[in-house]
Structure formats: C-alpha cells, structure tokens
C-alpha cells in the first residue's frame, strides 16, 4: 500500500516570505507527483505536476522532486495572504488504475 | 471557474429521496471520477470511469449509483442516503488514467 506523508501544519509564514511545503512517499517506483491547493469550503485545484528529478517552476511556484530521497516539495515565493489554503500532495497508485494516493494536506497561513 | 462543471452546487435531501448529481467536461478527457470529501480530510475515491466504462468501484454502497451516458457526462444517482453521507461530492477528469486530474467545484450534499 503506497503512502504519502505531509505535515498537517499549520505552517505559518509572513507575507513576502518563501513557504516550503514537503511531502514524502513510500514507493520508490512512483513516477508522477501532483500538488493541489484547496481553499476552505472549495474544491481542490491542480497547481503543479512534476515527473522528473529536479525543479519545475511556474510563476511563484516551484516543485522540487528528489526520487533518491523520495520527497517532493512545493515552494511558494513572495507568499501572499491569498495563498492561505490547504495544499495536498498526490501521486497515482500506479498500474493505470487512475486512483490517486493523497497526503493528509498541509495548511498554510500567510500572515500580513 | 473550472472546466469541469458540476450541478447542483448545493443539495439538501431526505433519507427517502432520490436525486442525481451531474458532471460535465469538454476537455476531451477519457477518464472521469467521483470522490467524496469530508471536512479536513483528503478526497476519497468512489468510482473511476475510463472510456465510458466503469473501471473502479471502491466498495461504495449501492445507494450510490454512477452512470456515464457519454464521454463528456458523468452522473451519480442517489437513493436512500444516510446522514453520514453528508459531504462534498467532487467530480474530476483527466486525459487518461494516472494523468493529472482536474476537479469541478463540487456538490455540497446534506442529508436530513
């Protein structure tokens, strides 16, 4: 059974700082990793996906993947109060089932 | 606004009612999903449809009945639900299984 671990937080950062959200996973064979942002009472929104070792940047967001250490991170630069949300890390169960294994999510609070 | 449209946004029903949730996507995705999400928990997979055929049923009670009329539409028929079925019901779609999934805004369901 694949597992995904995230620190539930809350992670509190001041406005303008870099927020670093981390996720570890149990299956060394995992290939794809997704980050979702979920505001309170809303649905998850896909914000990043990464397949290769290294960094992938999209605006203020950077996803970092280290397959040797089995962790994936999401960095948010110049954090804004509007970034305050729960961030879910997910990866496919594999075998082309379509099932995603989710972490429990990390709550981020950006304080003005 | 998302490219996966769910209706209704809110639904209140009694335990003896029959209702349906609807989901539509026009991204040409061939995989569609139903999830249930309780507060402060990650989404929990219910059903996977791939190329309009049911490929996964996560041991969901028969009071939930999915239907995929065509490649763009996914329905969830509800009958004789219990109070513990109150939750946010999410539809998602992806290009194919194990690809990034895009969620609709969800239907918030309350069972009286």
Coordinates of C-alpha atoms in Angstrom, one line a residue, chain A residues 4 6 23 32-36 72 88-92 100-103:
Chain A
X4 CA 2.1 9.8 1.1
X6 CA 2.6 15.5 4.8
X23 CA 5.8 15.5 1.0
X32 CA 4.3 11.3 -11.2
X33 CA 3.5 13.9 -8.5
X34 CA 0.7 16.4 -8.2
X35 CA 0.2 19.4 -6.0
X36 CA -3.4 20.7 -5.3
X72 CA 8.7 16.2 -3.3
X88 CA -2.5 18.4 -1.0
X89 CA 0.3 16.2 -2.4
X90 CA -0.9 13.3 -4.5
X91 CA 0.5 10.6 -6.7
X92 CA -1.0 7.8 -8.9
X100 CA -4.6 8.9 -6.6
X101 CA -3.0 8.5 -3.2
X102 CA -3.3 11.8 -1.3
X103 CA -1.4 13.1 1.6

